[in-house]
Amino acid sequence: MGSYHRDGRVDAHLPHAVRDLLERSTLVIVSNRGPVEFHHTSDGELVTKRGTGGVITAMSAAARYADAIWVACAMTNADRACAERMRQQGAPFIELPDYPDFRLRFVVPDPEAYHGYYNRIANPLLWFLQHYLWDTPRAPDVDHRTWQAWHDGYVVVNRLFAEEVTAVAAASAREPIILLQDYHLYLAPAFIRERCPDLLLHHFVHIPWPDQDYWRLLPSEMRRAICEGLLANDIVGFQTPRHARSFLNTVDANLSDAEVDYRRWEVSFRGRTTRVGVYPISIDPELVRAVAASEDARRHEEHLQAYRNEFTILRVDRAEPSKNVVRGFLAYDRLLEAHPELIGRVNFLAFLVPTRLEVAEYINYLDEINAVVGRINAKYANAAQVEGIHWQPVHLFVGDDYPRALAAMKFYDVLLVNAIFDGMNLVAKEGALLNERDGVIVLSEGAGAYQQLGQWALTVSPTDIEGTAEALWRGLTMPAAERARRAELLRAHVLEHDLRRWLFDQLHDIAKRRSERQPQRLIAPSS
Ligand code: G6P
């Protein structure tokens, strides 16, 4: 990928409209999780660790192209200490010599507000809703604690973000372009707009946008506030056309004074127009290949050889209920039942990153995963002993080790991506890029990536354990020429539709929006 030079020169190879925009602007990236986390060492020293996740990777790439300021929430005690130190010193930003691409500014909510915002509303409520994860007769219960978390947590923290963003914008020497990320910040655009009517606001929603009927499970006050918040943006971006259309329907159903133009993908609301765009996120092939070729990854690759078998099935996921890990193992169990000839000849390697352990559903889900893996391993350990072989059908690797996961992607025969619903799923793209064995991808229709890669993968419906078992079998036994054909097309697609493209398509639309808005600004308001 190219880069921005601190002297203001922007990479000459960028598309013209994008280059022009970047030369004049400061990108203000706004996300809950920051690009770095601070931690205290045992002797009290402040050290940094890179933030994790797709949003950070994607927006770090954006920061490379322009003057960039990142506004994020202080999540650790050390983040808060660092923000406080910055405040005492009167410094506008945290500048980090190891991260020259951006300057950082923390939003510092009090811990209780943060808890309500993150652990009660954003993750268990919005994230679960947007992934259709509720067992609706039982959940969610929107009780007084939920409402309190909404008012004193979600609303409060979104206001704090808006204050921070407007302060950054006001102090900016160049034109600020505000890039808001994800479901934590649905209300912030409206709060920003109240203070700065002219700012260019762009919001990208990384997760699915469910059907408008499902949104009815949220009280109307909440869903209206969410729609109104998002409509304060100039552009709202989604991963797939289906999510974007769902958003238009949701707005139509909830805001009687909004005018939805389904042909132009625009909404007029309270005198402003919001455009809805589709930008499927992707990976940076150069970066992914570099990590996969690193010494660390090579060390893991060597070590992992011992876990391979004649056939290797792989999955790599955050340990989230939406990823459908348990059904994936049940399908594998079924595969072994239906095809006993595979006993002793196939290994399933699962790399899972634990996440959000403050939320009960996540802890329970990890327990369920461990239980099902234990059951399968115990069951087939006996079967293998009868045949006189030592064989463990599932190997579970729990922990956050990106180079190790990429190392494993090189040698799968089948990659299982059976998410129930997923915004995109970058694992499918990383696998397509790195795999060296013409491996087959078994891909859920519920993953955003399906819209792009589905035609070269084996399709599964996420609840269909039997169908998933069959797809695993088809993948393992697919003729070599067909595997090679599909693998080649998958790789070519990922190389062409990379992270740069995701970014530039958005910047291109922002530039267009900006040029359309400019004449309006020349008309001075009459006093
Ligand atoms: C998932 C979602 C992202 C989201 C992230 C937040 O990966 O797909 O859209 O931003 O979770 O994760 P965090 O660990 O920061 O709560």
Coordinates of C-alpha atoms and ligand atoms in Angstrom, one line a residue:
M1 CA 0.0 0.0 0.0
G2 CA 1.1 3.6 -0.5
S3 CA 1.5 6.2 2.1
Y4 CA 1.2 9.8 3.2
H5 CA 4.2 11.9 3.7
R6 CA 4.3 14.2 6.7
D7 CA 5.2 17.1 4.4
G8 CA 1.7 16.9 2.9
R9 CA 2.5 14.9 -0.3
V10 CA 0.0 12.2 -1.0
D11 CA 0.9 9.1 -2.9
A12 CA 1.0 10.0 -6.6
H13 CA -0.6 6.7 -7.7
L14 CA -3.9 7.3 -6.0
P15 CA -7.0 8.0 -8.2
H16 CA -7.2 11.7 -8.9
A17 CA -10.4 12.5 -6.9
V18 CA -9.1 10.6 -3.9
R19 CA -5.7 12.3 -4.0
D20 CA -7.3 15.7 -4.3
L21 CA -9.5 15.0 -1.3
L22 CA -6.6 13.6 0.8
E23 CA -4.3 16.5 0.0
R24 CA -6.8 19.0 1.5
S25 CA -8.2 17.0 4.3
T26 CA -7.6 15.6 7.7
L27 CA -9.2 12.2 8.2
V28 CA -10.8 12.0 11.6
I29 CA -11.2 8.3 12.3
V30 CA -13.7 7.6 15.1
S31 CA -14.1 4.2 16.6
N32 CA -14.8 2.7 20.0
R33 CA -11.6 0.6 20.1
G34 CA -8.4 2.6 19.5
P35 CA -5.5 1.6 17.3
V36 CA -3.3 1.1 20.3
E37 CA -4.0 0.1 23.9
F38 CA -1.9 1.3 26.8
H39 CA -0.9 -1.0 29.6
H40 CA 1.1 -0.6 32.8
T41 CA 4.1 -2.9 33.3
S42 CA 4.7 -4.4 36.7
D43 CA 7.1 -1.5 37.5
G44 CA 4.5 1.1 36.5
E45 CA 5.8 2.0 33.1
L46 CA 3.3 2.8 30.3
V47 CA 3.6 0.5 27.3
T48 CA 1.5 0.2 24.1
K49 CA 0.0 -2.7 22.4
R50 CA -1.6 -2.7 18.9
G51 CA -5.4 -2.8 19.0
T52 CA -6.9 -5.9 17.5
G53 CA -9.7 -6.7 15.0
G54 CA -10.7 -5.9 11.5
V55 CA -11.8 -2.4 12.1
I56 CA -8.4 -1.4 13.5
T57 CA -6.6 -3.1 10.6
A58 CA -8.8 -1.4 8.0
M59 CA -8.7 2.1 9.5
S60 CA -4.9 1.8 10.2
A61 CA -4.6 1.4 6.5
A62 CA -6.7 4.5 5.9
A63 CA -4.4 6.5 8.3
R64 CA -1.5 5.7 6.1
Y65 CA -2.8 7.8 3.2
A66 CA -3.5 11.1 4.8
D67 CA -3.1 13.4 7.7
A68 CA -5.1 11.4 10.3
I69 CA -6.4 11.9 13.8
W70 CA -7.9 8.9 15.6
V71 CA -10.6 9.5 18.3
A72 CA -11.2 6.4 20.4
C73 CA -12.5 5.4 23.8
A74 CA -10.1 4.9 26.6
M75 CA -10.7 1.2 27.4
T76 CA -8.0 0.3 29.9
N77 CA -6.9 2.0 33.1
A78 CA -3.7 2.8 31.5
D79 CA -5.5 4.4 28.5
R80 CA -7.3 6.6 31.1
A81 CA -4.0 7.5 32.8
C82 CA -2.5 8.4 29.5
A83 CA -5.4 10.6 28.6
E84 CA -5.3 12.3 32.0
R85 CA -1.5 13.0 31.6
M86 CA -2.2 14.5 28.2
R87 CA -4.8 16.7 29.6
Q88 CA -2.6 17.9 32.4
Q89 CA 0.1 18.7 29.9
G90 CA -2.4 20.6 27.8
A91 CA -1.4 18.5 24.8
P92 CA -4.1 18.2 22.1
F93 CA -3.1 14.7 21.0
I94 CA -1.1 11.7 22.1
E95 CA 1.7 11.3 19.6
L96 CA 3.4 7.9 19.4
P97 CA 6.8 7.6 17.8
D98 CA 6.0 3.9 17.0
Y99 CA 2.8 4.9 15.2
P100 CA 3.6 7.9 13.0
D101 CA 0.5 7.5 10.8
F102 CA -1.9 9.1 13.3
R103 CA -2.3 11.3 16.3
L104 CA -4.6 9.9 19.0
R105 CA -7.2 11.4 21.2
F106 CA -9.1 9.5 23.8
V107 CA -12.7 10.0 24.9
V108 CA -12.8 9.3 28.6
P109 CA -16.2 8.2 30.0
D110 CA -16.5 7.3 33.6
P111 CA -16.3 3.5 34.0
E112 CA -19.9 3.1 34.8
A113 CA -21.1 5.0 31.7
Y114 CA -18.6 2.9 29.7
H115 CA -19.9 -0.3 31.2
G116 CA -23.5 0.6 30.3
Y117 CA -22.5 1.7 26.8
Y118 CA -20.2 -1.2 25.9
N119 CA -21.3 -4.2 28.1
R120 CA -25.0 -3.6 28.1
I121 CA -26.0 -1.8 25.0
A122 CA -23.4 -2.0 22.2
N123 CA -22.5 -5.7 22.6
P124 CA -25.3 -7.7 24.2
L125 CA -28.1 -5.6 22.7
L126 CA -27.1 -4.1 19.3
W127 CA -24.5 -6.6 18.3
F128 CA -26.8 -9.5 19.2
L129 CA -29.8 -7.9 17.4
Q130 CA -27.8 -7.2 14.3
H131 CA -26.6 -10.8 14.1
Y132 CA -30.1 -12.2 14.8
L133 CA -28.8 -14.0 17.8
W134 CA -31.7 -13.9 20.2
D135 CA -33.8 -16.7 21.4
T136 CA -36.7 -14.3 21.3
P137 CA -39.1 -15.9 23.8
R138 CA -36.4 -15.4 26.4
A139 CA -34.2 -12.5 25.2
P140 CA -33.7 -9.7 25.2
D141 CA -35.4 -8.3 28.3
V142 CA -35.3 -4.5 28.0
D143 CA -35.7 -3.8 31.7
H144 CA -35.0 -0.7 33.8
R145 CA -31.3 -1.6 33.8
T146 CA -31.2 -1.6 30.0
W147 CA -32.9 1.8 29.9
Q148 CA -30.5 3.1 32.4
A149 CA -27.6 1.8 30.4
W150 CA -29.1 3.4 27.3
H151 CA -29.6 6.9 28.9
D152 CA -26.6 7.0 31.2
G153 CA -24.2 4.9 29.1
Y154 CA -24.9 4.7 25.3
V155 CA -26.3 8.2 24.9
V156 CA -23.7 9.8 27.3
V157 CA -20.7 8.1 25.6
N158 CA -22.0 9.0 22.1
R159 CA -22.3 12.6 23.3
L160 CA -18.7 12.5 24.6
F161 CA -17.6 11.2 21.2
A162 CA -19.4 14.1 19.5
E163 CA -17.8 16.7 21.8
E164 CA -14.4 15.3 21.1
V165 CA -14.9 15.1 17.3
T166 CA -16.2 18.7 17.1
A167 CA -13.3 19.9 19.2
V168 CA -10.9 18.1 16.8
A169 CA -12.7 19.5 13.8
A170 CA -12.7 23.0 15.1
A171 CA -9.0 22.9 15.7
S172 CA -8.1 21.4 12.3
A173 CA -6.2 23.4 9.9
R174 CA -7.4 21.3 7.0
E175 CA -10.9 20.3 6.1
P176 CA -11.9 17.4 8.5
I177 CA -13.6 14.4 7.0
I178 CA -15.2 12.4 9.8
L179 CA -15.1 8.6 9.4
L180 CA -17.3 7.0 12.1
Q181 CA -17.1 3.2 12.6
D182 CA -19.7 0.8 13.6
Y183 CA -22.6 0.2 16.0
H184 CA -21.1 1.7 19.1
L185 CA -21.5 5.2 17.7
Y186 CA -25.0 5.3 16.0
L187 CA -26.1 8.4 17.9
A188 CA -22.9 10.4 17.6
P189 CA -23.5 11.8 14.1
A190 CA -26.7 13.6 15.2
F191 CA -24.9 15.1 18.2
I192 CA -22.0 16.2 15.9
R193 CA -24.4 17.6 13.4
E194 CA -26.1 19.7 16.1
R195 CA -22.8 21.5 16.7
C196 CA -21.3 21.5 13.3
P197 CA -24.0 21.5 10.5
D198 CA -21.4 21.5 7.7
L199 CA -19.0 18.7 8.6
L200 CA -18.7 15.8 6.2
L201 CA -19.8 12.7 8.1
H202 CA -19.3 9.2 6.8
H203 CA -20.3 6.2 8.8
F204 CA -19.4 2.6 8.0
V205 CA -21.4 -0.2 9.6
H206 CA -19.2 -3.3 9.7
I207 CA -21.8 -5.7 10.9
P208 CA -25.1 -6.9 9.3
W209 CA -28.2 -4.7 9.2
P210 CA -31.1 -7.0 9.9
D211 CA -34.6 -6.9 8.6
Q212 CA -36.8 -4.1 9.8
D213 CA -39.1 -6.5 11.6
Y214 CA -36.3 -7.8 13.7
W215 CA -35.5 -4.2 14.7
R216 CA -39.0 -4.1 16.3
L217 CA -37.6 -6.2 19.2
L218 CA -36.0 -2.9 20.3
P219 CA -38.2 -0.3 21.8
S220 CA -39.2 2.3 19.2
E221 CA -37.5 5.1 21.1
M222 CA -34.2 3.3 20.7
R223 CA -34.6 2.3 17.1
R224 CA -35.8 5.8 16.1
A225 CA -32.8 7.4 17.8
I226 CA -30.5 5.0 15.9
C227 CA -32.1 5.8 12.5
E228 CA -32.0 9.5 13.2
G229 CA -28.4 9.3 14.4
L230 CA -27.3 7.5 11.2
L231 CA -29.3 9.9 9.0
A232 CA -27.2 12.8 10.3
N233 CA -24.4 11.4 8.1
D234 CA -23.7 12.3 4.5
I235 CA -23.0 8.7 3.6
V236 CA -23.8 5.5 5.5
G237 CA -21.9 2.5 4.2
F238 CA -22.7 -1.2 4.5
Q239 CA -20.9 -4.4 3.6
T240 CA -23.6 -5.8 1.2
P241 CA -26.5 -4.6 -0.9
R242 CA -28.8 -6.6 1.3
H243 CA -27.8 -4.8 4.5
A244 CA -28.1 -1.5 2.7
R245 CA -31.6 -2.2 1.5
S246 CA -32.5 -3.4 5.0
F247 CA -31.4 -0.1 6.4
L248 CA -33.6 1.8 3.9
N249 CA -36.5 -0.4 4.9
T250 CA -35.9 0.2 8.6
V251 CA -35.7 4.0 8.1
D252 CA -38.9 3.8 6.1
A253 CA -40.7 1.8 8.7
N254 CA -39.6 3.9 11.7
L255 CA -39.4 7.5 10.6
S256 CA -42.6 8.8 9.1
D257 CA -41.0 12.1 8.1
A258 CA -38.1 10.4 6.2
E259 CA -38.4 10.1 2.4
V260 CA -36.7 7.0 1.1
D261 CA -35.6 7.0 -2.5
Y262 CA -35.1 3.3 -3.3
R263 CA -33.8 3.9 -6.8
R264 CA -31.1 6.4 -5.8
W265 CA -30.4 4.8 -2.4
E266 CA -31.0 8.1 -0.7
V267 CA -33.0 9.3 2.3
S268 CA -34.2 12.9 2.7
F269 CA -34.7 13.7 6.3
R270 CA -35.2 17.1 8.0
G271 CA -33.8 19.0 5.1
R272 CA -30.7 16.9 4.5
T273 CA -30.0 14.0 2.2
T274 CA -28.1 10.9 3.3
R275 CA -26.7 8.5 0.7
V276 CA -26.4 4.8 1.3
G277 CA -23.5 3.0 -0.2
V278 CA -22.1 -0.6 -0.4
Y279 CA -18.4 -1.1 0.3
P280 CA -17.4 -4.7 1.0
I281 CA -14.4 -4.6 3.3
S282 CA -11.4 -6.7 2.4
I283 CA -7.8 -7.4 3.4
D284 CA -4.5 -5.8 2.4
P285 CA -2.9 -8.7 0.5
E286 CA 0.6 -7.3 0.8
L287 CA 0.3 -7.0 4.6
V288 CA -1.3 -10.4 5.1
R289 CA 1.4 -12.0 2.9
A290 CA 4.1 -10.2 4.9
V291 CA 2.8 -11.5 8.2
A292 CA 2.4 -15.0 6.8
A293 CA 6.0 -14.9 5.6
S294 CA 7.4 -13.5 8.9
E295 CA 9.8 -15.5 11.0
D296 CA 7.1 -15.9 13.6
A297 CA 4.6 -17.4 11.2
R298 CA 7.3 -19.7 9.7
R299 CA 8.1 -21.0 13.2
H300 CA 4.4 -21.7 13.8
E301 CA 4.1 -23.4 10.4
E302 CA 6.9 -25.8 11.2
H303 CA 5.4 -26.5 14.6
L304 CA 1.9 -27.0 13.1
Q305 CA 3.1 -29.7 10.7
A306 CA 2.7 -32.2 13.5
Y307 CA -1.0 -31.5 13.7
R308 CA -1.7 -32.1 10.0
N309 CA -3.1 -35.3 8.6
E310 CA -3.9 -36.7 5.2
F311 CA -6.8 -34.2 5.2
T312 CA -6.9 -31.0 7.2
I313 CA -10.0 -29.0 8.0
L314 CA -9.4 -25.6 9.5
R315 CA -11.4 -22.8 11.1
V316 CA -10.2 -19.5 12.4
D317 CA -12.6 -17.3 14.4
R318 CA -13.2 -15.1 17.3
A319 CA -15.1 -17.2 19.8
E320 CA -18.4 -15.5 19.2
P321 CA -21.8 -17.2 19.1
S322 CA -22.4 -15.7 15.7
K323 CA -19.5 -17.8 14.3
N324 CA -21.5 -21.0 14.7
V325 CA -18.5 -22.9 16.0
V326 CA -20.5 -25.6 17.9
R327 CA -22.6 -26.5 14.8
G328 CA -19.3 -26.7 12.8
F329 CA -18.0 -29.4 15.2
L330 CA -21.4 -31.2 15.1
A331 CA -21.1 -31.3 11.3
Y332 CA -17.6 -32.7 11.6
D333 CA -18.8 -35.4 14.0
R334 CA -21.5 -36.2 11.5
L335 CA -18.9 -36.4 8.7
L336 CA -17.0 -38.9 10.6
E337 CA -20.1 -40.9 11.3
A338 CA -21.1 -40.9 7.7
H339 CA -17.6 -41.7 6.4
P340 CA -15.9 -43.9 8.9
E341 CA -13.2 -44.4 6.2
L342 CA -11.9 -40.9 7.4
I343 CA -11.2 -42.1 10.9
G344 CA -7.5 -41.5 11.6
R345 CA -7.0 -39.7 8.3
V346 CA -8.5 -36.2 8.9
N347 CA -7.7 -33.5 11.5
F348 CA -9.8 -30.5 12.4
L349 CA -7.7 -27.6 13.6
A350 CA -9.7 -24.7 15.2
F351 CA -8.0 -21.4 16.1
L352 CA -10.3 -19.4 18.3
V353 CA -9.7 -16.0 19.8
P354 CA -11.6 -15.5 23.1
T355 CA -13.4 -12.2 23.2
R356 CA -15.8 -10.1 25.3
L357 CA -15.4 -12.2 28.4
E358 CA -17.3 -9.6 30.3
V359 CA -20.5 -10.8 28.5
A360 CA -22.1 -14.0 30.0
E361 CA -23.1 -15.3 26.5
Y362 CA -19.5 -15.3 25.4
I363 CA -18.2 -17.2 28.4
N364 CA -21.0 -19.8 28.1
Y365 CA -20.3 -20.2 24.4
L366 CA -16.6 -20.9 25.1
D367 CA -17.8 -23.6 27.6
E368 CA -20.0 -25.1 25.0
I369 CA -17.2 -25.2 22.4
N370 CA -14.9 -26.9 24.9
A371 CA -17.6 -29.4 25.8
V372 CA -18.4 -30.4 22.2
V373 CA -14.7 -30.7 21.3
G374 CA -14.1 -32.9 24.4
R375 CA -17.0 -35.1 23.5
I376 CA -15.8 -35.7 19.9
N377 CA -12.3 -36.3 20.9
A378 CA -13.3 -38.8 23.6
K379 CA -15.7 -40.6 21.2
Y380 CA -13.2 -41.1 18.4
A381 CA -10.3 -41.7 20.6
N382 CA -12.0 -44.9 21.5
A383 CA -12.9 -45.7 17.9
A384 CA -9.3 -45.1 16.9
Q385 CA -7.9 -47.3 19.7
V386 CA -10.0 -50.2 18.3
E387 CA -8.2 -49.7 15.0
G388 CA -4.9 -49.6 16.9
I389 CA -4.1 -45.9 16.0
H390 CA -3.6 -42.8 18.1
W391 CA -5.7 -40.1 16.7
Q392 CA -7.2 -36.9 18.0
P393 CA -9.8 -35.6 15.6
V394 CA -10.0 -32.0 16.8
H395 CA -7.2 -29.7 17.9
L396 CA -8.4 -26.6 19.6
F397 CA -6.0 -23.6 19.8
V398 CA -7.4 -20.9 22.0
G399 CA -5.6 -17.5 22.0
D400 CA -4.9 -14.4 20.0
D401 CA -2.0 -15.3 17.7
Y402 CA -2.5 -13.8 14.2
P403 CA 0.8 -15.1 12.6
R404 CA -0.1 -18.6 13.9
A405 CA -3.6 -18.5 12.3
L406 CA -2.1 -17.2 9.0
A407 CA 0.5 -20.0 9.1
A408 CA -2.3 -22.6 9.4
M409 CA -4.2 -21.1 6.4
K410 CA -1.4 -22.2 4.1
F411 CA -2.2 -25.9 4.4
Y412 CA -5.9 -26.5 4.8
D413 CA -7.8 -28.8 2.5
V414 CA -11.1 -27.3 3.6
L415 CA -11.7 -24.0 5.4
L416 CA -14.9 -24.0 7.3
V417 CA -16.6 -20.6 7.5
N418 CA -20.2 -21.4 8.7
A419 CA -21.1 -18.2 10.5
I420 CA -24.8 -17.7 11.2
F421 CA -24.6 -14.1 10.2
D422 CA -21.4 -12.1 9.7
G423 CA -20.8 -8.6 8.4
M424 CA -18.1 -9.8 6.0
N425 CA -15.7 -12.5 7.4
L426 CA -12.2 -11.7 6.5
V427 CA -10.9 -15.2 7.3
A428 CA -12.5 -16.4 4.1
K429 CA -10.5 -13.8 2.2
E430 CA -7.2 -14.4 4.1
G431 CA -7.6 -18.2 3.4
A432 CA -8.3 -17.7 -0.3
L433 CA -5.1 -15.6 -0.5
L434 CA -2.7 -17.7 1.5
N435 CA -3.7 -21.3 1.0
E436 CA -1.1 -23.3 -0.9
R437 CA -3.1 -26.6 -1.4
D438 CA -6.0 -25.4 -3.6
G439 CA -8.1 -25.7 -0.5
V440 CA -11.8 -25.5 -0.7
I441 CA -13.9 -23.0 1.3
V442 CA -17.1 -24.1 2.8
L443 CA -19.0 -20.9 3.2
S444 CA -22.2 -19.9 4.9
E445 CA -24.8 -17.9 3.1
G446 CA -25.0 -15.7 6.2
A447 CA -21.5 -14.3 5.8
G448 CA -21.2 -11.0 4.0
A449 CA -18.3 -12.6 2.1
Y450 CA -20.7 -15.0 0.5
Q451 CA -22.0 -12.3 -1.8
Q452 CA -18.5 -12.0 -3.3
L453 CA -17.0 -15.4 -2.9
G454 CA -20.0 -17.7 -2.8
Q455 CA -19.8 -18.7 -6.4
W456 CA -16.4 -20.4 -6.0
A457 CA -17.1 -21.9 -2.5
L458 CA -19.3 -24.7 -1.3
T459 CA -22.5 -23.1 0.1
V460 CA -23.9 -24.1 3.4
S461 CA -26.9 -22.9 5.3
P462 CA -25.6 -22.2 8.8
T463 CA -28.1 -24.4 10.7
D464 CA -27.8 -27.3 8.3
I465 CA -25.5 -29.7 10.2
E466 CA -26.2 -32.5 7.7
G467 CA -25.6 -30.2 4.7
T468 CA -22.4 -28.9 6.3
A469 CA -21.1 -32.4 6.8
E470 CA -21.8 -33.2 3.2
A471 CA -20.1 -30.0 2.1
L472 CA -17.0 -30.9 4.1
W473 CA -17.0 -34.3 2.4
R474 CA -17.4 -32.7 -1.0
G475 CA -14.6 -30.4 -0.3
L476 CA -12.2 -33.1 0.9
T477 CA -13.0 -35.3 -2.1
M478 CA -13.2 -32.6 -4.9
P479 CA -11.2 -33.5 -8.0
A480 CA -7.9 -31.6 -8.1
A481 CA -8.6 -29.7 -11.3
E482 CA -11.8 -28.3 -9.9
R483 CA -10.2 -27.4 -6.6
A484 CA -7.4 -25.6 -8.5
R485 CA -9.9 -23.7 -10.7
R486 CA -11.9 -22.5 -7.7
A487 CA -8.9 -21.6 -5.6
E488 CA -7.5 -19.5 -8.5
L489 CA -10.7 -17.6 -9.0
L490 CA -11.0 -16.9 -5.3
R491 CA -7.5 -15.6 -5.0
A492 CA -7.9 -13.4 -8.1
H493 CA -11.1 -11.9 -6.7
V494 CA -9.5 -11.1 -3.3
L495 CA -6.4 -9.6 -5.0
E496 CA -8.6 -7.3 -7.1
H497 CA -11.1 -6.4 -4.4
D498 CA -8.6 -5.5 -1.7
L499 CA -8.6 -3.1 1.2
R500 CA -7.4 -0.2 -0.9
R501 CA -10.5 -0.6 -3.1
W502 CA -12.8 -0.6 0.0
L503 CA -11.1 2.6 1.1
F504 CA -10.9 4.4 -2.2
D505 CA -14.5 3.6 -3.1
Q506 CA -15.5 5.3 0.1
L507 CA -13.2 8.2 -0.4
H508 CA -14.3 8.6 -4.0
D509 CA -17.9 8.9 -2.9
I510 CA -17.0 11.3 -0.1
A511 CA -15.1 13.5 -2.6
K512 CA -18.2 13.4 -4.9
R513 CA -20.5 14.3 -2.0
R514 CA -18.1 17.1 -1.0
S515 CA -18.1 18.6 -4.4
E516 CA -21.9 18.5 -4.6
R517 CA -22.2 20.2 -1.2
Q518 CA -19.8 22.9 -1.9
P519 CA -22.1 25.2 -3.9
Q520 CA -24.5 25.1 -1.0
R521 CA -21.9 26.4 1.3
L522 CA -21.1 29.4 -1.0
I523 CA -24.6 30.7 -0.3
A524 CA -24.2 32.7 2.9
P525 CA -27.1 32.3 5.3
S526 CA -29.1 35.5 5.4
S527 CA -28.9 37.2 8.7
Ligands
G6P1 C1 -16.6 -7.6 15.7 C2 -17.3 -6.9 14.7 C3 -16.7 -5.5 14.4 C4 -16.6 -4.8 15.7 C5 -15.7 -5.6 16.6 C6 -15.6 -4.9 18.0 O1 -15.4 -8.0 15.1 O2 -17.4 -7.6 13.5 O3 -17.5 -4.8 13.5 O4 -16.1 -3.5 15.6 O5 -16.4 -6.8 16.8 O6 -14.9 -5.7 18.8 P1 -14.4 -5.3 20.2 O7 -13.5 -6.3 20.6 O8 -13.7 -4.0 20.0 O9 -15.6 -5.1 21.1

